[in-house]
mmCIF file of C-alpha atoms in Angstrom:
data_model
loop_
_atom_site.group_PDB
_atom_site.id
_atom_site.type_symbol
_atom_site.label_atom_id
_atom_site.label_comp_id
_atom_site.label_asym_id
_atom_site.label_seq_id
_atom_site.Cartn_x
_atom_site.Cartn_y
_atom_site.Cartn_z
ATOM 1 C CA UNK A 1 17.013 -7.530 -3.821
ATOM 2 C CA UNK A 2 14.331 -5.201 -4.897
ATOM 3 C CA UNK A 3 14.259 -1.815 -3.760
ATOM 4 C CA UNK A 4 10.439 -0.049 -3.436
ATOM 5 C CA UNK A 5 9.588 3.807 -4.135
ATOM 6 C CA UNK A 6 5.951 4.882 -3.432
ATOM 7 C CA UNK A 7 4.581 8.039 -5.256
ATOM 8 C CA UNK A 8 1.363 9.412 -5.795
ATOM 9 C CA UNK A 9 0.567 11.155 -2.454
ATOM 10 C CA UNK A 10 -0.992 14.824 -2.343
ATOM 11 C CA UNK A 11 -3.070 16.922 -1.098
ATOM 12 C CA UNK A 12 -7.184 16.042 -1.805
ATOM 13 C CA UNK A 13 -10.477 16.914 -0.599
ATOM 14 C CA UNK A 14 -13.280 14.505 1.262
ATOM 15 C CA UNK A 15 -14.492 12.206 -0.928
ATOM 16 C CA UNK A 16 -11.786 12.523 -3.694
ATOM 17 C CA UNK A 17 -10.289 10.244 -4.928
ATOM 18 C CA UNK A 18 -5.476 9.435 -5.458
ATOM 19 C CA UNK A 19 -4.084 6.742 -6.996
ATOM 20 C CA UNK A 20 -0.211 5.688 -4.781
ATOM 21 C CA UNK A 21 2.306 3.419 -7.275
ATOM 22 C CA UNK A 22 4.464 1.123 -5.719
ATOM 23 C CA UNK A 23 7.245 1.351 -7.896
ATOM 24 C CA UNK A 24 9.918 -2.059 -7.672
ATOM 25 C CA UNK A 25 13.544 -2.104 -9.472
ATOM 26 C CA UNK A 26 12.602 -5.328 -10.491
ATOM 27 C CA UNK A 27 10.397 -8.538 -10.449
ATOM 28 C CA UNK A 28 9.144 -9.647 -7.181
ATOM 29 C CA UNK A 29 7.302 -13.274 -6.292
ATOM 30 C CA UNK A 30 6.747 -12.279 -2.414
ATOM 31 C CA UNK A 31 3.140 -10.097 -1.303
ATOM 32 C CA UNK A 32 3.386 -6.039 -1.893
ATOM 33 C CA UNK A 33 1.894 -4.488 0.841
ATOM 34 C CA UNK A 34 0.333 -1.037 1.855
ATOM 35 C CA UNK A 35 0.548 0.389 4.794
ATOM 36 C CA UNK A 36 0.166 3.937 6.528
ATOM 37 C CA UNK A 37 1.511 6.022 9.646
ATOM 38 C CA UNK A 38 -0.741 8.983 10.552
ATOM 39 C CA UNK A 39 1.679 11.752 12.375
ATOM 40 C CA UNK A 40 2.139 9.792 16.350
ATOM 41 C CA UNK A 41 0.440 6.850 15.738
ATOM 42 C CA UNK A 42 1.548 3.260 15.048
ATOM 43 C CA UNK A 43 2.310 2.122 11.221
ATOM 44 C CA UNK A 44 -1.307 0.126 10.192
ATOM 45 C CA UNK A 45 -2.356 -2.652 7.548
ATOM 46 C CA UNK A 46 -4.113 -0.939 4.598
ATOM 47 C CA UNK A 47 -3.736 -3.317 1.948
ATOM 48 C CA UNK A 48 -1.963 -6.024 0.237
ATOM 49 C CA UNK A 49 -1.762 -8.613 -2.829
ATOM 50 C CA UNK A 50 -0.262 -11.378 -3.728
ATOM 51 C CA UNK A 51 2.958 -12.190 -6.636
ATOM 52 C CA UNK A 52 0.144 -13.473 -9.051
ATOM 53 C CA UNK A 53 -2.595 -10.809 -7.578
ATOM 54 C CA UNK A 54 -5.134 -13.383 -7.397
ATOM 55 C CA UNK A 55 -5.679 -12.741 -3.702
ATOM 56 C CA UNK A 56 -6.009 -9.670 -1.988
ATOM 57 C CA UNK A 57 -6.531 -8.767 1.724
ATOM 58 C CA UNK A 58 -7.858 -4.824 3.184
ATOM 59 C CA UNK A 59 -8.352 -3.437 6.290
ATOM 60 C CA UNK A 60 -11.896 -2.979 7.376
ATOM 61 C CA UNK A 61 -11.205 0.625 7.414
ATOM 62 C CA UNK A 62 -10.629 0.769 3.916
ATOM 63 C CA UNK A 63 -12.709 -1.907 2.384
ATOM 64 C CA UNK A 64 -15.095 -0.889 -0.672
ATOM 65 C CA UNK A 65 -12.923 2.347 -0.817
ATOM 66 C CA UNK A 66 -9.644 1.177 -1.701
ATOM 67 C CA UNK A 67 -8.353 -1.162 -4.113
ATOM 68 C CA UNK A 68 -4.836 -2.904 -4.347
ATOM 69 C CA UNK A 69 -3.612 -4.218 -7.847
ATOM 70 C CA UNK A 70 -0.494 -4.970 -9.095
ATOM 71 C CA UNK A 71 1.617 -5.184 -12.894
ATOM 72 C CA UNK A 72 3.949 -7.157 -13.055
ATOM 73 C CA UNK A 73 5.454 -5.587 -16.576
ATOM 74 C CA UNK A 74 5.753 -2.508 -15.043
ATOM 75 C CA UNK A 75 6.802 -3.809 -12.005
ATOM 76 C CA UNK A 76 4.208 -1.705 -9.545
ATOM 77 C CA UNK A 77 1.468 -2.333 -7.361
ATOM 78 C CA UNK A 78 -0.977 0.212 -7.290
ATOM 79 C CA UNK A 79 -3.224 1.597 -4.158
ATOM 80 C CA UNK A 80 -6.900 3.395 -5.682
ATOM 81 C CA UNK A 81 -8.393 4.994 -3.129
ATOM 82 C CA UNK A 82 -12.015 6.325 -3.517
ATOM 83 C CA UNK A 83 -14.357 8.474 -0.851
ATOM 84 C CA UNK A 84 -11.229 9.685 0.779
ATOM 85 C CA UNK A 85 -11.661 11.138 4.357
ATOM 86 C CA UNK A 86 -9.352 12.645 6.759
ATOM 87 C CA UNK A 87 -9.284 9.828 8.878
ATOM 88 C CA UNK A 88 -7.212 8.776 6.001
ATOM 89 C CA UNK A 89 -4.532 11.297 6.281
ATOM 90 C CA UNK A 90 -1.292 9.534 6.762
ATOM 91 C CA UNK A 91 2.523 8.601 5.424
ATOM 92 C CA UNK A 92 1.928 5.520 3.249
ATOM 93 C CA UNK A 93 4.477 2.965 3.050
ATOM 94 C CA UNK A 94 4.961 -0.411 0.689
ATOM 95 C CA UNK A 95 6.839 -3.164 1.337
ATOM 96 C CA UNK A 96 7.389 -6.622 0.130
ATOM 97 C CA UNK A 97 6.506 -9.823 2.769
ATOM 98 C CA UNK A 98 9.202 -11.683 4.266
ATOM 99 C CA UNK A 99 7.292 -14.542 4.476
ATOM 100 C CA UNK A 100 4.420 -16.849 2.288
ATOM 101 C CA UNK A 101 0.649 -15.659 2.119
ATOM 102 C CA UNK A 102 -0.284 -12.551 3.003
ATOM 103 C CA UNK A 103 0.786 -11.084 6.302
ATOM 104 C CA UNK A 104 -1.118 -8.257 7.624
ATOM 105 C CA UNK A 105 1.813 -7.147 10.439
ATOM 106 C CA UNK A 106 4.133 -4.665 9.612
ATOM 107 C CA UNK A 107 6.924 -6.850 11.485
ATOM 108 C CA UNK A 108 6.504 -9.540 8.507
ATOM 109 C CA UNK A 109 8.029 -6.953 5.490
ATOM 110 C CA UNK A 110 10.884 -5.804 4.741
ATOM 111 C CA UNK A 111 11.883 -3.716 1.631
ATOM 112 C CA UNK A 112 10.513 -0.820 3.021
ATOM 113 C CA UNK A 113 10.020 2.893 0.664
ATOM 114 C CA UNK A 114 10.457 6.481 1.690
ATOM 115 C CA UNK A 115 6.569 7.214 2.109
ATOM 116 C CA UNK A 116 4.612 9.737 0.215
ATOM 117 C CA UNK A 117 2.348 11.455 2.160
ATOM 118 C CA UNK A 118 -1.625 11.614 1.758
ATOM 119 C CA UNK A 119 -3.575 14.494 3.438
ATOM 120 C CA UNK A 120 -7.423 14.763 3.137
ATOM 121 C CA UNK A 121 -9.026 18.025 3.917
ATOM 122 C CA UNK A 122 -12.586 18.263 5.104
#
């Protein structure tokens, strides 16, 4: 089974921009997906693609700001994310889906990495 390590994470101001890897000991066929945990507050859907990366799916929250791609050389699935605001300040987590398609719940992963943590200053 594939183990997941996210890095990337850091410190930024509004309206910068951080790249988070999604970093897999090996080939994966299931959906990688992003998701984040702001201190208190429930984990959330931020993103996630598919084995081939044909099809992708984002929050509304993050739409035109973020974008999910994957390599499948390298084995990582990458999270840009542009026009950052605080709002956006949160652990973020990938994981690989448990099930076909792309799920959107965070009960439908498994797989899950140690976090790296995103803060946005304003």
């Amino acid at each position: 089974q594939v183990q997941l390590v996210e890095s990337g994470g850091g410190l930024v101001q509004a309206g910068g921009s951080l790249t988070l890897s999604c970093a897999a000991s090996g080939r994966t066929l299931f959906t990688i997906g992003w998701f984040r945990q702001p201190p208190g507050k429930e984990r959330e859907f931020v993103a996630a693609i598919s084995w081939s990366g044909d099809s992708r799916n984002y929050a509304n929250s993050v739409k035109g700001r973020f974008t999910i791609s994957r390599d499948n050389v390298k084995y990582t699935v990458y999270l840009q994310m542009n026009s950052l605001k605080p709002e956006d300040t949160a652990i973020y987590y990938c994981a690989r889906s448990q099930v076909t398609g792309i799920p959107t719940t965070p009960s439908s992963y498994i797989g899950w990495g140690q976090g790296t943590q995103v803060t946005v200053s304003s």
